[in-house]
PDB file of C-alpha atoms in Angstrom:
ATOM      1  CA  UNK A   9       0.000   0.000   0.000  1.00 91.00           C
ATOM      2  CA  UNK A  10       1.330   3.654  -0.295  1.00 94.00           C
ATOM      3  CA  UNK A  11      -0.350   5.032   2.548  1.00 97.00           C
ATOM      4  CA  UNK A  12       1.978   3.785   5.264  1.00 97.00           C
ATOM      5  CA  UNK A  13       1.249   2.958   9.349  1.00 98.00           C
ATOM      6  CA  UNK A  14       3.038   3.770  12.266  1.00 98.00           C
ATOM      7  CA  UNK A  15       4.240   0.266  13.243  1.00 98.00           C
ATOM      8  CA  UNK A  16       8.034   0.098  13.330  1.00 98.00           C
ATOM      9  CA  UNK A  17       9.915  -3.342  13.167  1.00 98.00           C
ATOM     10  CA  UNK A  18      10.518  -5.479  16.020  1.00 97.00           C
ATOM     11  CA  UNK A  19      13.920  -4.742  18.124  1.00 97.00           C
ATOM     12  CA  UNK A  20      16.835  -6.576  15.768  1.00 97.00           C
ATOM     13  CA  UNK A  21      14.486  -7.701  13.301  1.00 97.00           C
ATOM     14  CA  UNK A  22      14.950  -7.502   9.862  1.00 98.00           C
ATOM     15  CA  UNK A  23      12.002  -7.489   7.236  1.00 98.00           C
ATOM     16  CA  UNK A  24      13.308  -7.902   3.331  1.00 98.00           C
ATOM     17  CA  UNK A  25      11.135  -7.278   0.150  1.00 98.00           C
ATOM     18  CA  UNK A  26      12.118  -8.212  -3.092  1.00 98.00           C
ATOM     19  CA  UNK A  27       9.342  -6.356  -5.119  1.00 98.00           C
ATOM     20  CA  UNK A  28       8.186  -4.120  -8.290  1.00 98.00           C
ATOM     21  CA  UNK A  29       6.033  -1.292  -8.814  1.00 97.00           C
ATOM     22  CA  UNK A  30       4.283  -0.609 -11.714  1.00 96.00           C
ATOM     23  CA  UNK A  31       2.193   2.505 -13.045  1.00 95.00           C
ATOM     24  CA  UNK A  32       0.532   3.714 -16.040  1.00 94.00           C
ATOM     25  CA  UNK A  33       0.312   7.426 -16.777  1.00 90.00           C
ATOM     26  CA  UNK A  34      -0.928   9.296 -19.506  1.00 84.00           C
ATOM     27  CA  UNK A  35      -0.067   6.113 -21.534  1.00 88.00           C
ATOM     28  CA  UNK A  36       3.528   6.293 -19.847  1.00 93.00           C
ATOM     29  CA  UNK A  37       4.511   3.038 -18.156  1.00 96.00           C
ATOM     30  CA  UNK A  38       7.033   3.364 -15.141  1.00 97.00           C
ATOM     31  CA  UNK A  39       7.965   1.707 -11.886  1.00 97.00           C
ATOM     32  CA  UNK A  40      10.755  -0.545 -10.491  1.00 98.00           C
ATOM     33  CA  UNK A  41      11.723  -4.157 -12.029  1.00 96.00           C
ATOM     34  CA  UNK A  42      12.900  -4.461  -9.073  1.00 97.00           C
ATOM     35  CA  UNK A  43      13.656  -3.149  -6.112  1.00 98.00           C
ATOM     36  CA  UNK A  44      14.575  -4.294  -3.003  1.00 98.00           C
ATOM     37  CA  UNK A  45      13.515  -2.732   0.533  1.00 98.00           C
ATOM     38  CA  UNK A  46      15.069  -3.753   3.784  1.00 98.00           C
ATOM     39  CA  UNK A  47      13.748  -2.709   7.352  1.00 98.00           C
ATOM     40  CA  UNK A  48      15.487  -3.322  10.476  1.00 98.00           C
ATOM     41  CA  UNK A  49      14.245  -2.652  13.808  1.00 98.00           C
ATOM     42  CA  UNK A  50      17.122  -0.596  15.295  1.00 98.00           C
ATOM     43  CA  UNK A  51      15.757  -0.049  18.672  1.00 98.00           C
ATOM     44  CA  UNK A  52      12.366  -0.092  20.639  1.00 97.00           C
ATOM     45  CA  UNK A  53       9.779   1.990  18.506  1.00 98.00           C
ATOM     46  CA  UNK A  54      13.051   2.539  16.127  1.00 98.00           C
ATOM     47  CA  UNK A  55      12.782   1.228  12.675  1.00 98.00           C
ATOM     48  CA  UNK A  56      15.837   2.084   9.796  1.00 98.00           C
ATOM     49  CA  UNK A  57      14.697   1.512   6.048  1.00 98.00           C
ATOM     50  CA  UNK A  58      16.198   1.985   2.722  1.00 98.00           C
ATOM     51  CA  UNK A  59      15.038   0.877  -0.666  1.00 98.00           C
ATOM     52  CA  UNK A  60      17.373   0.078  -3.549  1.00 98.00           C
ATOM     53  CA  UNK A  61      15.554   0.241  -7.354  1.00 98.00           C
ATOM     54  CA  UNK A  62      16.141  -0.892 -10.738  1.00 98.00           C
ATOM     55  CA  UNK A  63      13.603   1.669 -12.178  1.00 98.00           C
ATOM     56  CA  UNK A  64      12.357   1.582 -15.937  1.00 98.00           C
ATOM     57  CA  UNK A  65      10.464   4.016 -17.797  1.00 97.00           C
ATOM     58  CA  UNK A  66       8.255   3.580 -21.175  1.00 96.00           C
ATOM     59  CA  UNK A  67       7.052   5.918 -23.185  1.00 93.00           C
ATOM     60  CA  UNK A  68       4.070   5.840 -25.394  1.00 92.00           C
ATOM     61  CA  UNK A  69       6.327   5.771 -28.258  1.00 90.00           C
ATOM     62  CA  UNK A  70       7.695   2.544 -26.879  1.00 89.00           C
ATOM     63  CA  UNK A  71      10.995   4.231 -26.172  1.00 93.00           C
ATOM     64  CA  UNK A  72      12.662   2.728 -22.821  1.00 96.00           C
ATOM     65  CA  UNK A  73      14.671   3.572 -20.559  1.00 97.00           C
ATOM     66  CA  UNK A  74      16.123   1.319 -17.567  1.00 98.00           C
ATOM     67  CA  UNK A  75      18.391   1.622 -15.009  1.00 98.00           C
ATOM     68  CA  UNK A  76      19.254   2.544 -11.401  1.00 98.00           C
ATOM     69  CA  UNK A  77      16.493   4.387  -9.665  1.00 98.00           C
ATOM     70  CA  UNK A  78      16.653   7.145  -6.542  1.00 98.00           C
ATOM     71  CA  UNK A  79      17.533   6.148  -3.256  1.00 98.00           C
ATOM     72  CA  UNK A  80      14.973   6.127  -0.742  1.00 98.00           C
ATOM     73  CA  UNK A  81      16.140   6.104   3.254  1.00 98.00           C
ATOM     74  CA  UNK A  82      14.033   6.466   6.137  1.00 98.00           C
ATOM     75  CA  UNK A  83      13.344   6.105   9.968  1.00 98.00           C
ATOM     76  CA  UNK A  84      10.232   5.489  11.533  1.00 98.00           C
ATOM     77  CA  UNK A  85       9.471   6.199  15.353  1.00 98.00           C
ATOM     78  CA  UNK A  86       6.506   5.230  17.003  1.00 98.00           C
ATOM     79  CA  UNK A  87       5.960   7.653  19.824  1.00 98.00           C
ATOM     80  CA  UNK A  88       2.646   6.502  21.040  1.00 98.00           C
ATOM     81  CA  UNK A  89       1.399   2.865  21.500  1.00 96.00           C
ATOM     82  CA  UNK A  90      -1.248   1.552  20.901  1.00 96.00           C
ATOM     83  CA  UNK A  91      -4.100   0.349  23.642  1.00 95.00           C
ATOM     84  CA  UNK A  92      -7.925  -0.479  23.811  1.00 92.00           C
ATOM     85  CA  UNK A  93      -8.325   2.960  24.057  1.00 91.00           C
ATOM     86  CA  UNK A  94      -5.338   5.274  22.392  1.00 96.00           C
ATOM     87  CA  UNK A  95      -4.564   5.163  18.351  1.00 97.00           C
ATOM     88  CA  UNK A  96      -0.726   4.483  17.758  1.00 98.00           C
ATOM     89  CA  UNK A  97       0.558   7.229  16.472  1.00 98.00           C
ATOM     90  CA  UNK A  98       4.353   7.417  14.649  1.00 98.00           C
ATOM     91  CA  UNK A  99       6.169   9.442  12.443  1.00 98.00           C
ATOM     92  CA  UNK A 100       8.556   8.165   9.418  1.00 98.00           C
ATOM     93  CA  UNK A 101      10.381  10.666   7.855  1.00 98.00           C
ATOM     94  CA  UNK A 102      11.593   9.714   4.236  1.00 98.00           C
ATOM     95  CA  UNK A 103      14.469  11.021   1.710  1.00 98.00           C
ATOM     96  CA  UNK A 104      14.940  10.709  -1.666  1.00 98.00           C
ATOM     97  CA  UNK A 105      18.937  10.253  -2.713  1.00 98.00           C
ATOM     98  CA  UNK A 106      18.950  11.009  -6.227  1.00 98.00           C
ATOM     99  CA  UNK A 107      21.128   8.268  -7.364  1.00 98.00           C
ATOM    100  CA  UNK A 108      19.402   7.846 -10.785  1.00 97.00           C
ATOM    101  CA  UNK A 109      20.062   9.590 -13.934  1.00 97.00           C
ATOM    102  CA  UNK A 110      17.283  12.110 -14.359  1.00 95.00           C
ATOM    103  CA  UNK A 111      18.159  13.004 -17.879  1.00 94.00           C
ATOM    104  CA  UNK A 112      16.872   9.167 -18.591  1.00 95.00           C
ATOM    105  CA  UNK A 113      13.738   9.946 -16.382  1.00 93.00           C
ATOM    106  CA  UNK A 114      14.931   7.175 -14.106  1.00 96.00           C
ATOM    107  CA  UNK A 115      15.250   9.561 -11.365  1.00 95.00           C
ATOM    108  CA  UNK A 116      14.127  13.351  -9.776  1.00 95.00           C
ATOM    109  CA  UNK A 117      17.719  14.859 -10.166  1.00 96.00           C
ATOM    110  CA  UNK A 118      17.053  16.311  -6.686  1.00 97.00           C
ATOM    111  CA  UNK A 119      16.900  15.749  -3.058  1.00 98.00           C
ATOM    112  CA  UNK A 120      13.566  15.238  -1.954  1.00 98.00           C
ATOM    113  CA  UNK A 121      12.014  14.822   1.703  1.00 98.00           C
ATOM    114  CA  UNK A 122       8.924  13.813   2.790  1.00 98.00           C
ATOM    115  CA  UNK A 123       7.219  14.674   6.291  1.00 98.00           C
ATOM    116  CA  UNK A 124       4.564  12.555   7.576  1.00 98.00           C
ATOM    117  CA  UNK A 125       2.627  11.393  10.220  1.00 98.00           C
ATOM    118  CA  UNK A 126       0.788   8.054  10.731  1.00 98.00           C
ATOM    119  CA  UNK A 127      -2.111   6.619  13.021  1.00 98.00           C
ATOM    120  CA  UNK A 128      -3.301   3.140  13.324  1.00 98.00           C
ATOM    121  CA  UNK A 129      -6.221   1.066  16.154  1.00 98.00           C
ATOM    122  CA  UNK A 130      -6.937  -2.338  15.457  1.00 96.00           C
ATOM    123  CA  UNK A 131     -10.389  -3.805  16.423  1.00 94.00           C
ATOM    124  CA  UNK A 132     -10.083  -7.407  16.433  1.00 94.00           C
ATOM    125  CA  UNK A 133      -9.681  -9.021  12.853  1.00 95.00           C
ATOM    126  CA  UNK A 134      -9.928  -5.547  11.762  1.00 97.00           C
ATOM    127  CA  UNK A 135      -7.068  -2.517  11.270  1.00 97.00           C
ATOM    128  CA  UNK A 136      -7.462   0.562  10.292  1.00 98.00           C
ATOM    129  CA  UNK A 137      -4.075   3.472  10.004  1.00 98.00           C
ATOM    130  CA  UNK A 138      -3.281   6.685   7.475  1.00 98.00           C
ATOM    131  CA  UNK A 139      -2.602   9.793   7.745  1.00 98.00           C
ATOM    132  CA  UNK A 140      -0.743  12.197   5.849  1.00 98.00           C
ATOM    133  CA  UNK A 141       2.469  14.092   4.976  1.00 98.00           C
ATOM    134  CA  UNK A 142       3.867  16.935   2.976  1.00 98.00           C
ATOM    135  CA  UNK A 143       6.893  16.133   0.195  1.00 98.00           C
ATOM    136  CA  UNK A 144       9.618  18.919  -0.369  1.00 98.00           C
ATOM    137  CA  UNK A 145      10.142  18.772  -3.982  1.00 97.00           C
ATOM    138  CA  UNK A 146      12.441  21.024  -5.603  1.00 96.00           C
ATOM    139  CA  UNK A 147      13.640  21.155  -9.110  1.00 93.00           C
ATOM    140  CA  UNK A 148      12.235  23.735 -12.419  1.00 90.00           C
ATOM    141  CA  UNK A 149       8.817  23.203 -13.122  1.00 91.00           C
ATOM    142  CA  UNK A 150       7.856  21.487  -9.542  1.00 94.00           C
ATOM    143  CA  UNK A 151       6.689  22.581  -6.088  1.00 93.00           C
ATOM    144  CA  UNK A 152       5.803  20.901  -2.810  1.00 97.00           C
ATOM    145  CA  UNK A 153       3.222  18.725  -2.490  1.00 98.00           C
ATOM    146  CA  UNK A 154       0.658  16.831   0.201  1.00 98.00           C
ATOM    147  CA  UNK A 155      -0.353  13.407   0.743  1.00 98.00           C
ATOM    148  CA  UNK A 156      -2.963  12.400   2.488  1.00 98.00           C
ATOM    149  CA  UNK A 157      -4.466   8.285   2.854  1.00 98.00           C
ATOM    150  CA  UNK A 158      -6.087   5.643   4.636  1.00 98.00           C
ATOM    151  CA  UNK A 159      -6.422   2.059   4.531  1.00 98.00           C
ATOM    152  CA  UNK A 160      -8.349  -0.926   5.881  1.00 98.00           C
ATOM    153  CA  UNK A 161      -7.507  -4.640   6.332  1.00 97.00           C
ATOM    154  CA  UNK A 162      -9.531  -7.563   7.477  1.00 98.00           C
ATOM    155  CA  UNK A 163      -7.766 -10.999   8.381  1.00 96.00           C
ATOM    156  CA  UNK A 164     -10.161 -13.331   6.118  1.00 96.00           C
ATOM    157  CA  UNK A 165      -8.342 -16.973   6.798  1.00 96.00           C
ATOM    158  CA  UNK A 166      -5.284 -17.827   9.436  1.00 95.00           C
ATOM    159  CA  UNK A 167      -2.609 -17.119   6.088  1.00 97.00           C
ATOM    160  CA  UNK A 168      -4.945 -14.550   4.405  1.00 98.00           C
ATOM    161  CA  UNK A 169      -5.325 -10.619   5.038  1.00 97.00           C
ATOM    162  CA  UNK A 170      -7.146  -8.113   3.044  1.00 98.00           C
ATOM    163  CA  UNK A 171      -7.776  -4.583   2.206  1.00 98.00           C
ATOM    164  CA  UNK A 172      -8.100  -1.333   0.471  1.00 98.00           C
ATOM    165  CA  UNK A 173      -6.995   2.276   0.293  1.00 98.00           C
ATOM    166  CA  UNK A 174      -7.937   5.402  -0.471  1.00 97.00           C
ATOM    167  CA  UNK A 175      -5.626   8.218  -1.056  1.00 97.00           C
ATOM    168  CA  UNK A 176      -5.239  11.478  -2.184  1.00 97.00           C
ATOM    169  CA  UNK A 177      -2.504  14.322  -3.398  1.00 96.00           C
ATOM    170  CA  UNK A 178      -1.741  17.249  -4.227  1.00 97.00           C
ATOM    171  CA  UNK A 179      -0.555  18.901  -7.893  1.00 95.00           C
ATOM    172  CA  UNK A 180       3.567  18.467  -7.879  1.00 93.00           C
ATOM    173  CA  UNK A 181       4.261  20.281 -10.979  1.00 91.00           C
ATOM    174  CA  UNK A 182       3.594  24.069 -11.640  1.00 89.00           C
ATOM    175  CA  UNK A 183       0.179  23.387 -13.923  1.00 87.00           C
ATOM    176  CA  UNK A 184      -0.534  19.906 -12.912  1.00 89.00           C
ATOM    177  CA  UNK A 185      -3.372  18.922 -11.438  1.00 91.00           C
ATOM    178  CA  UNK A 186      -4.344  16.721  -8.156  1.00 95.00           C
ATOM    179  CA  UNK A 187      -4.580  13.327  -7.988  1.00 94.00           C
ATOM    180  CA  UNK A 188      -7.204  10.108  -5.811  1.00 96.00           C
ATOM    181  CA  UNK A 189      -6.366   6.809  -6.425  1.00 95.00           C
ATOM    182  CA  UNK A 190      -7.383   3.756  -4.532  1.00 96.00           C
ATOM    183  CA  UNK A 191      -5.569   0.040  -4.399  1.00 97.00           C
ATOM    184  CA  UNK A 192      -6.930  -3.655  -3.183  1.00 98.00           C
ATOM    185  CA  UNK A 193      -4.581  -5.679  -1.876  1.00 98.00           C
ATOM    186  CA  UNK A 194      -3.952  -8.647  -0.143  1.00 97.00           C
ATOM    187  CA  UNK A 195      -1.137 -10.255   2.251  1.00 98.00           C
ATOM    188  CA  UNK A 196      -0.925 -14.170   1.869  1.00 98.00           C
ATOM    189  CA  UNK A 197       1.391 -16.085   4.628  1.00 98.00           C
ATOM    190  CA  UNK A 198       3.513 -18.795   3.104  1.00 97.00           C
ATOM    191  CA  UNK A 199       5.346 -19.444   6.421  1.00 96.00           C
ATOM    192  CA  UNK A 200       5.660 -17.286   9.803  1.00 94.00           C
ATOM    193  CA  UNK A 201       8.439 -15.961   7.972  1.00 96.00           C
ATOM    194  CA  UNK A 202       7.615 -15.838   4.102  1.00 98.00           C
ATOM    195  CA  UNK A 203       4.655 -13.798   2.855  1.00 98.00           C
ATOM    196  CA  UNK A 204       3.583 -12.509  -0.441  1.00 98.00           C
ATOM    197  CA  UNK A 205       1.862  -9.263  -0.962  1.00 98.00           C
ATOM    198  CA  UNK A 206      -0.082  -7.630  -4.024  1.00 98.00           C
ATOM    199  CA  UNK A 207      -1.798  -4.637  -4.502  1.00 97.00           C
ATOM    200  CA  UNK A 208      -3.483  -2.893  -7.444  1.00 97.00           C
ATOM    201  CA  UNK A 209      -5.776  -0.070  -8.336  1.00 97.00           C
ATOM    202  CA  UNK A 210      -6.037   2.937 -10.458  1.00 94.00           C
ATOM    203  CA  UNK A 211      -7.025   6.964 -10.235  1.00 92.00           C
ATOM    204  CA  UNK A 212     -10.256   8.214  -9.612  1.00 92.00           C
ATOM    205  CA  UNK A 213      -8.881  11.724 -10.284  1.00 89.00           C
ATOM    206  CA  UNK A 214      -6.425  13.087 -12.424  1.00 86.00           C
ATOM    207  CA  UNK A 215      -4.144  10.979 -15.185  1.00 82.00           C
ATOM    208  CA  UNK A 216      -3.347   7.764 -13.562  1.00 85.00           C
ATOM    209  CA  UNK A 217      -4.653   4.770 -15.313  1.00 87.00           C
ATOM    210  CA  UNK A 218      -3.523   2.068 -13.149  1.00 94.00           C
ATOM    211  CA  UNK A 219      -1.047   0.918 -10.208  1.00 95.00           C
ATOM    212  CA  UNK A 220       0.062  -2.305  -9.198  1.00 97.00           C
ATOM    213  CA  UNK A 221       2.529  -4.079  -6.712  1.00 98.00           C
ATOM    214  CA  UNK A 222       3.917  -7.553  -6.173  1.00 98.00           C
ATOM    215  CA  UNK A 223       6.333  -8.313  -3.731  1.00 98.00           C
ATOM    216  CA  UNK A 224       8.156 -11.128  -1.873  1.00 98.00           C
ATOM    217  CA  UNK A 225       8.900 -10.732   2.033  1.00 98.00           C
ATOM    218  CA  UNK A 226      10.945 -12.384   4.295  1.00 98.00           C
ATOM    219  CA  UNK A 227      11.364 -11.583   7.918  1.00 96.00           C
ATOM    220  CA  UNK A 228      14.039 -12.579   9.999  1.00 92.00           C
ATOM    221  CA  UNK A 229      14.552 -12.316  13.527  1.00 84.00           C
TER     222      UNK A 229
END
C-alpha cells in the first residue's frame, strides 16, 4: 500500500522485500523491475529503512529507458502505542537520494524529503491506520506537495489478510493537477516468515490509469 502505518519493526528484526512497482500514466509506463527494501528494527519503537531500485520508464512511443532508480532512506518512530483505548501514532520521515540519472527519467535529479505522520487502532480481525504528509520537492517546473491516505484490512483466513486504500494528493508540478487513487490488496502467509503481498488499483482523479505491486517478504529475527 502507499499510505503507510506507524508500526516500526521489532527490536533486531529484519524485514526484506524483493518487489516491483508498476504505473501507467498518460499512456507512460514506469515503476521498479525491481527493487529491493530492507527494514530493520534498530531499537524499541526505532525502525531504519532503505530501498534500492532498478527503475524503468516507457514511453508511449515505446521508447525505454532502464536503469538505477533514486535512493529512498528512512526512519520510523513510534511515539505513542497503541491500547484499547489510544490510536498508535508514529512518524517516518523519508528522503529521496537522487542516485538515478534524471536526464533518462529514471530519477528526480534532486533531493527530496517527505514529512509525515501516521495513526493506526486495530479492532479485532480488523485494522485501520493513514494519515498524511507533505513532500519537499524542488527542481524547475515542480513545487511541494501533500499526501494524504487511509487504509483498511480484514484478516479473512489464518494465512490470508485483506484490504483497500484510499488516497489522495496534491498537484507536484507548476500546472498539474491533483490526484485520488485507490488500491486492493492482499497479504498471503507462506510461512511465519515468508509472505507474499499484491496490490493494485487505479485513479479516480487526475491521469493515472492504473497501479500495481507484487512483492516477496521475508522476515528474519
Amino acid at each position: 500500500y502507499v499510505t503507510d502505518d506507524p508500526e516500526p519493526v521489532e527490536y533486531q528484526h529484519w524485514e526484506v522485500y524483493l518487489a516491483s512497482l508498476l504505473f501507467r500514466d498518460a499512456g507512460t509506463w514506469s515503476g521498479t523491475a525491481p527493487h529491493v527494501e530492507v527494514n530493520y528494527g534498530a531499537a524499541h519503537n526505532l525502525q531504519l529503512h532503505t530501498i534500492l531500485p532498478m527503475s524503468f520508464v516507457r514511453s508511449p512511443d515505446g521508447t525505454m529507458t532502464y536503469g538505477y532508480g533514486d535512493t529512498e532512506l528512512g526512519a520510523k518512530y513510534r511515539f505513542v502505542e497503541e491500547t484499547t483505548s489510544r490510536l498508535q501514532i508514529g512518524i517516518f520521515p523519508l528522503l529521496e537520494i537522487p542516485t538515478g540519472d534524471a536526464h533518462r527519467g529514471l530519477g528526480s535529479g534532486h533531493v527530496q524529503l517527505f514529512l509525515p505522520l501516521w495513526l493506526q487502532k486495530s479492532y479485532g480481525p480488523w485494522l485501520t491506520y493513514g494519515g498524511g504528509g507533505y513532500w519537499i520537492n524542488p527542481g524547475a517546473g515542480n513545487h511541494d506537495w501533500g499526501f494524504l491516505g487511509w487504509q483498511g484490512q480484514r484478516q479473512l483466513l489464518p494465512n490470508l489478510n485483506l484490504g483497500a486504500e484510499v488516497f489522495h494528493t496534491t498537484a507536484r508540478e507548476l500546472g498539474g493537477e491533483p490526484e485520488t487513487l485507490f488500491n486492493i490488496g492482499l497479504v498471503l502467509d507462506l510461512t511465519e516468515l515468508q509472505h507474499v503481498l499484491v496490490s493494485a488499483g487505479r485513479g479516480l482523479q487526475g491521469a493515472n490509469e492504473f497501479q500495481g505491486y507484487l512483492a516477496y517478504q521475508l522476515t528474519v529475527g
